[in-house]
mmCIF file of C-alpha atoms and ligand atoms in Angstrom:
data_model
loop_
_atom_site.group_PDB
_atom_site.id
_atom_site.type_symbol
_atom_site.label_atom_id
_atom_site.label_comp_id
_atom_site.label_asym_id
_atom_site.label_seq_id
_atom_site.Cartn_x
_atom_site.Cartn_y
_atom_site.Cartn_z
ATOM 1 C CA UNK A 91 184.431 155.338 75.239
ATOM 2 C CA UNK A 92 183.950 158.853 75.693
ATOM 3 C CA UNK A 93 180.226 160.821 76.355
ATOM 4 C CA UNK A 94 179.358 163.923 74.854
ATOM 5 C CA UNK A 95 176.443 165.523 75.590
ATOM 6 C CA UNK A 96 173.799 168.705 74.083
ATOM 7 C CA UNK A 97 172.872 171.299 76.132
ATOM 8 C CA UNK A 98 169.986 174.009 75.529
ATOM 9 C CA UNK A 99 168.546 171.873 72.730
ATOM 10 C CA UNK A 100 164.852 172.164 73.153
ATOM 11 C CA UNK A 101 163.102 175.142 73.853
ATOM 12 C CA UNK A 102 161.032 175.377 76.920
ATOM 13 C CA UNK A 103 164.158 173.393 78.914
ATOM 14 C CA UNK A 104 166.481 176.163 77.866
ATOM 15 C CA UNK A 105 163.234 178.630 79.467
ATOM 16 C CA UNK A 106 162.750 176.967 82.424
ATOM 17 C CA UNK A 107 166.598 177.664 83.118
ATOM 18 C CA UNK A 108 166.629 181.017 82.013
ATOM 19 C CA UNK A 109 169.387 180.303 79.585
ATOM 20 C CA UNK A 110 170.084 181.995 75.853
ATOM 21 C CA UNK A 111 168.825 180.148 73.240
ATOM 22 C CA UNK A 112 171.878 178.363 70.834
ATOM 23 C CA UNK A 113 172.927 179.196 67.709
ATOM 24 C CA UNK A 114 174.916 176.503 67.282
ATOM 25 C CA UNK A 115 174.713 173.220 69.335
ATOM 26 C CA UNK A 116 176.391 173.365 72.393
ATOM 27 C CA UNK A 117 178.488 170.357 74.124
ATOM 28 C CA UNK A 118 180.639 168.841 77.139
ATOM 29 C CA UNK A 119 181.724 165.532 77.952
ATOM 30 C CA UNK A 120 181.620 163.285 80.255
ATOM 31 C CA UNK A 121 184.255 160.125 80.616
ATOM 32 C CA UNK A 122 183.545 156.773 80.839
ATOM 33 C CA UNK A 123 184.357 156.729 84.757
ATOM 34 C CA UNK A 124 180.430 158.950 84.722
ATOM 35 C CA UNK A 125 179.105 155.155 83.260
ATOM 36 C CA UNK A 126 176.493 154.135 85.938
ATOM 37 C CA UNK A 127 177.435 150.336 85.612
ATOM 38 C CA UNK A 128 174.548 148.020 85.398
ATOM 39 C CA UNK A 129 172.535 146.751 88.484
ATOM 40 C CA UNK A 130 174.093 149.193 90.814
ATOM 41 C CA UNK A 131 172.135 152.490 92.461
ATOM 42 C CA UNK A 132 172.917 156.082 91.671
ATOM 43 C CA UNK A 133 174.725 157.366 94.801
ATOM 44 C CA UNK A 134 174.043 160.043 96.100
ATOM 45 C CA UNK A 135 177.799 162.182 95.916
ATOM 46 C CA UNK A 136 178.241 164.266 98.993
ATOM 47 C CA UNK A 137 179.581 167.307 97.203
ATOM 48 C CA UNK A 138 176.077 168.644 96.090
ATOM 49 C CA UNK A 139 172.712 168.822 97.688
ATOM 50 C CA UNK A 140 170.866 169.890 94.409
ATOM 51 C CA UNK A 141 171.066 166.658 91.825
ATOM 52 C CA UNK A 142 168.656 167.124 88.945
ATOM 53 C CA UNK A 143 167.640 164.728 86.466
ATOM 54 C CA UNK A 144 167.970 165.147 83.242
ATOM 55 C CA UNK A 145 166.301 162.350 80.577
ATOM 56 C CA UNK A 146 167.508 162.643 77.276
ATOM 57 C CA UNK A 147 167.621 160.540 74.304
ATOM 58 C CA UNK A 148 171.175 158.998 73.606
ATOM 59 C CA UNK A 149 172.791 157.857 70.241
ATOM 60 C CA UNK A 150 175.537 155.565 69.918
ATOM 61 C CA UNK A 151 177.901 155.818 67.356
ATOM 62 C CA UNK A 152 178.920 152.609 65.493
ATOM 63 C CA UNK A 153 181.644 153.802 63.580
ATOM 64 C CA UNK A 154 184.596 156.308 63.651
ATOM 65 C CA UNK A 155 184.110 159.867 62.004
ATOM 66 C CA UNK A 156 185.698 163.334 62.082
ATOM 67 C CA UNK A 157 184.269 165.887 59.709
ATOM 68 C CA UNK A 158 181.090 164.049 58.930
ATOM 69 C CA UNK A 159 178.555 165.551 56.571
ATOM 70 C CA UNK A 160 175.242 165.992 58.082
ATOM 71 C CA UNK A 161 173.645 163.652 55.211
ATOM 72 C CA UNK A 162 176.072 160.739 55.872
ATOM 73 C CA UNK A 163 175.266 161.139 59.991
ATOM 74 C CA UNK A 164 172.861 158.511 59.987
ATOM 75 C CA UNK A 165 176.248 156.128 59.082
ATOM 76 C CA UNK A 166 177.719 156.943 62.139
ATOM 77 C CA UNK A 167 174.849 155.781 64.783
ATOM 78 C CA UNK A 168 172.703 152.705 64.780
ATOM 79 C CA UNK A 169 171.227 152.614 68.449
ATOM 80 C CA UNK A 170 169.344 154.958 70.171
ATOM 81 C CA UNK A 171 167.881 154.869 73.643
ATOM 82 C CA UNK A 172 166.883 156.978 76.951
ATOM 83 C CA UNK A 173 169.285 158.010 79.451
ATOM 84 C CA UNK A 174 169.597 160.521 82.278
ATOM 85 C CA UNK A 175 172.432 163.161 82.425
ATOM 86 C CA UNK A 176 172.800 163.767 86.442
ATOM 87 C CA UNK A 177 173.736 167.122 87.073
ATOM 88 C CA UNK A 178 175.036 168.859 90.021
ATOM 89 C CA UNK A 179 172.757 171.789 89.488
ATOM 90 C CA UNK A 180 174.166 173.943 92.912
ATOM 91 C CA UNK A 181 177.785 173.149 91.315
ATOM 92 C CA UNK A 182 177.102 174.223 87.926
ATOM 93 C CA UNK A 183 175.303 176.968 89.084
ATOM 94 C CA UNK A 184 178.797 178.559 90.772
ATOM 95 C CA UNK A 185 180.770 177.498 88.416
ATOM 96 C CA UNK A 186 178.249 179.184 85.652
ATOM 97 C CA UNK A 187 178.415 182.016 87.813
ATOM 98 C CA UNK A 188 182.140 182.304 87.523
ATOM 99 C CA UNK A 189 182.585 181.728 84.161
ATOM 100 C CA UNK A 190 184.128 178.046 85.042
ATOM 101 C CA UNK A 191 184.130 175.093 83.113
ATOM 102 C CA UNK A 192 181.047 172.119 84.025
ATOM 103 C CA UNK A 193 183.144 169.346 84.943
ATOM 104 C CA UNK A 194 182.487 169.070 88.368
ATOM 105 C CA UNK A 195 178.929 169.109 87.994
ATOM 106 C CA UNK A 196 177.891 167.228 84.986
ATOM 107 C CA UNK A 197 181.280 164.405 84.622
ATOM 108 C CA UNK A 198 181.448 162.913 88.498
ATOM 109 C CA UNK A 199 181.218 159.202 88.447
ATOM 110 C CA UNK A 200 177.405 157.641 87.845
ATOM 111 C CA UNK A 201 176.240 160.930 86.103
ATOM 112 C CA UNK A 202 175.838 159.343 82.981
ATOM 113 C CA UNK A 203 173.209 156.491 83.043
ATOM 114 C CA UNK A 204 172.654 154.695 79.839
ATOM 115 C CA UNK A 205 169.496 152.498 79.331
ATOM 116 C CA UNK A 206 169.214 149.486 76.960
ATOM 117 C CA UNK A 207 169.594 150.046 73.185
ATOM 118 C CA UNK A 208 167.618 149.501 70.081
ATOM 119 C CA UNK A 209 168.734 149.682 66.924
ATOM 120 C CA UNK A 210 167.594 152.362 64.824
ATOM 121 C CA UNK A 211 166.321 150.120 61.945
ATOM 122 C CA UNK A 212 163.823 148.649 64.192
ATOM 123 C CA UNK A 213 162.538 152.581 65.096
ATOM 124 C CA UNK A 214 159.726 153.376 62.343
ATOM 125 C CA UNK A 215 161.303 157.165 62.406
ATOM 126 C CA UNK A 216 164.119 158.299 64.325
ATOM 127 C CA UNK A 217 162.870 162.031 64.035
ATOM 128 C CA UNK A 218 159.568 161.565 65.348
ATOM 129 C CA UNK A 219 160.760 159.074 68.985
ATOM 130 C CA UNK A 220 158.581 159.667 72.072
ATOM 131 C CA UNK A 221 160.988 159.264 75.510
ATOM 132 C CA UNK A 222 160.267 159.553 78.846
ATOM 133 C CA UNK A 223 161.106 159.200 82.682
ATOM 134 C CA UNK A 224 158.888 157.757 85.612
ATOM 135 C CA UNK A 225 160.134 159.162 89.456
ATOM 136 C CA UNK A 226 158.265 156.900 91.774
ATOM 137 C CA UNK A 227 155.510 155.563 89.501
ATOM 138 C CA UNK A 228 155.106 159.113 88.151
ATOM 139 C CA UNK A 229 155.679 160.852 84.816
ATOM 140 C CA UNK A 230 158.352 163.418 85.676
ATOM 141 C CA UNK A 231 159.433 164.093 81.751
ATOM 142 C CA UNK A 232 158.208 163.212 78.776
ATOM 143 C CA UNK A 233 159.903 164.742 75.305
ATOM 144 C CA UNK A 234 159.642 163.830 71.713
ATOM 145 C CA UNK A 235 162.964 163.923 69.504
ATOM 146 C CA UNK A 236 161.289 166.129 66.856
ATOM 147 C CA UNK A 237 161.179 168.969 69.316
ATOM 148 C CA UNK A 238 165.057 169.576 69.281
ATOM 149 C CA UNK A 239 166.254 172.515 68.007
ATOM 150 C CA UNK A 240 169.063 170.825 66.555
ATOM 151 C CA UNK A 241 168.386 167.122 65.255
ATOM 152 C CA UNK A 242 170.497 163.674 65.580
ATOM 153 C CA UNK A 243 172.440 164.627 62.169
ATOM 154 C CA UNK A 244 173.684 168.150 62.442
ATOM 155 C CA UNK A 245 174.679 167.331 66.189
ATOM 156 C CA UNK A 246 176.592 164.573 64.898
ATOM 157 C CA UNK A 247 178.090 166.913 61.936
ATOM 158 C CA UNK A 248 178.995 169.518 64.228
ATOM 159 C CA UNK A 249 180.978 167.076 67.180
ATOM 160 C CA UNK A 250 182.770 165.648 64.415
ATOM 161 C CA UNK A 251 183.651 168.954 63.780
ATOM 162 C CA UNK A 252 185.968 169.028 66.898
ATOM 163 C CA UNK A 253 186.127 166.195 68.424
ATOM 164 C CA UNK A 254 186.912 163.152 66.605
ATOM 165 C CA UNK A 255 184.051 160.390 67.130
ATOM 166 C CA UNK A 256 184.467 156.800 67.827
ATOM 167 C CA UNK A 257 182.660 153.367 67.373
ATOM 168 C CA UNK A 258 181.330 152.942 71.082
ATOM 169 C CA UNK A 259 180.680 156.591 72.222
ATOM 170 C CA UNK A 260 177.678 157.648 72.896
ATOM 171 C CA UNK A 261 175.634 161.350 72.642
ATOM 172 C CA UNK A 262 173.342 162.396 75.242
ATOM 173 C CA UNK A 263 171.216 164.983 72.767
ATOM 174 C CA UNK A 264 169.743 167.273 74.991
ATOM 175 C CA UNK A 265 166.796 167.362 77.646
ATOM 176 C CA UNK A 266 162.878 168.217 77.584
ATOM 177 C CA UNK A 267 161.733 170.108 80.150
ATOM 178 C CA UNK A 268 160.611 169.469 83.609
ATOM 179 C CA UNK A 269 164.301 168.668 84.786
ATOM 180 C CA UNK A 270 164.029 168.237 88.904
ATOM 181 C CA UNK A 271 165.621 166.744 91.919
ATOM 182 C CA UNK A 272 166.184 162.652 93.159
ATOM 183 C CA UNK A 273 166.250 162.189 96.854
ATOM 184 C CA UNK A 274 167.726 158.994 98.381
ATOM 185 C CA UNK A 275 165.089 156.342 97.975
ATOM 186 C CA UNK A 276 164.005 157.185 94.696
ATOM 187 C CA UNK A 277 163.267 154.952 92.099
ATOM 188 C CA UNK A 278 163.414 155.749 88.202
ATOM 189 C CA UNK A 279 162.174 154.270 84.794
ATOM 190 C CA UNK A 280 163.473 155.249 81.681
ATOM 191 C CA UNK A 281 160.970 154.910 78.988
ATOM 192 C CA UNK A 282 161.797 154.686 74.782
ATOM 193 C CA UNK A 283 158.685 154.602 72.910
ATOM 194 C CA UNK A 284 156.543 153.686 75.597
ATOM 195 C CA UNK A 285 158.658 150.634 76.816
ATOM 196 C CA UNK A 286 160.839 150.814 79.963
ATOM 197 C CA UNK A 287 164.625 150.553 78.978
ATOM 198 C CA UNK A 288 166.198 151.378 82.425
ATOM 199 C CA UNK A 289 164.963 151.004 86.231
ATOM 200 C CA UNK A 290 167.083 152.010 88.846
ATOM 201 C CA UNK A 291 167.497 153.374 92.341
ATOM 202 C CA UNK A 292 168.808 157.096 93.839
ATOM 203 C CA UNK A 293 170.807 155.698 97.195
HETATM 204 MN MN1 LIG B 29 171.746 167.444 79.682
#
């Protein structure tokens, strides 16, 4: 099972970061060593002292596909839900700087926390999903799916593209904005359509 994940795909996230806007999606992975298994804490590594949260609506793919048309994506995923793509901001920051690939800062193990899944038919319309994360008791981020710049479909289109999907994987699409730091002692709640898919702890 392999993660990939959007970047830049909603407009005031790519502002608050000062990146360029995409003309085309852009993606990374992350392997399935990043899986935050479930019941355990996030850790807190001791490689970075900048981890940011980043909550993001994830699709799972339920059937393999390479070259997929963007009108037979919605074939290929039948779950969505809310997860959080940790990011070691200070390490992607240098290796940004240096024109170095993101591993180190967006595939260490527990960076990829995946709440609980519900199938698509049961969503009334997967364009139009409201997400969200609670830090401490508090909204911290709260997006809406029709928002992306580049929707569930043509992401799906243009991965397949490239990399050859699989039944199992999963696609972080992107975050909102408001993206921020956990401290140890944290607490967060994943929200999908206003009910909590995902509580955990930073450690
Ligand atoms: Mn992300």
């Amino acid at each position: 099972m392999k993660m990939v994940c959007i970047g830049r795909n909603y407009l005031a996230h790519v502002k608050e970061l000062d990146n360029d806007l995409p003309t085309e999606p852009l993606f990374f992975m992350k392997p399935d060593t990043a899986l935050l298994p479930e019941g355990v804490p996030f850790v807190y590594p001791d490689f970075s002292h900048q981890i940011h949260y980043e909550t993001e609506l994830v699709l799972r793919i339920c059937k393999t596909g390479k070259d997929i048309d963007e009108k037979d994506a919605p074939y290929y995923y039948d779950a969505i839900t809310v997860g959080i793509d940790f990011t070691a901001r200070d390490l992607q920051n240098q290796c940004k700087a240096k024109g170095h690939p993101w591993e180190k800062a967006k595939a260490f193990d527990g960076s990829a926390v995946i709440g609980k899944f519900k199938s698509v038919k049961d969503l009334e319309n997967p364009s139009d999903i409201a997400f969200g994360m609670k830090l401490n008791g508090e909204w911290r981020q709260q997006g809406h799916s029709r928002d992306m710049i580049f929707g569930f479909d043509k992401i799906v289109s243009y991965v397949s593209r490239f990399v050859t999907l699989k039944e199992g994987d999963c696609i972080f699409t992107g975050t909102p904005q408001g993206v921020g730091e956990v401290q140890r002692g944290d607490r967060l709640e994943l929200f999908l359509e206003g009910k909590n898919v995902k509580r955990f702890d930073i450690e």
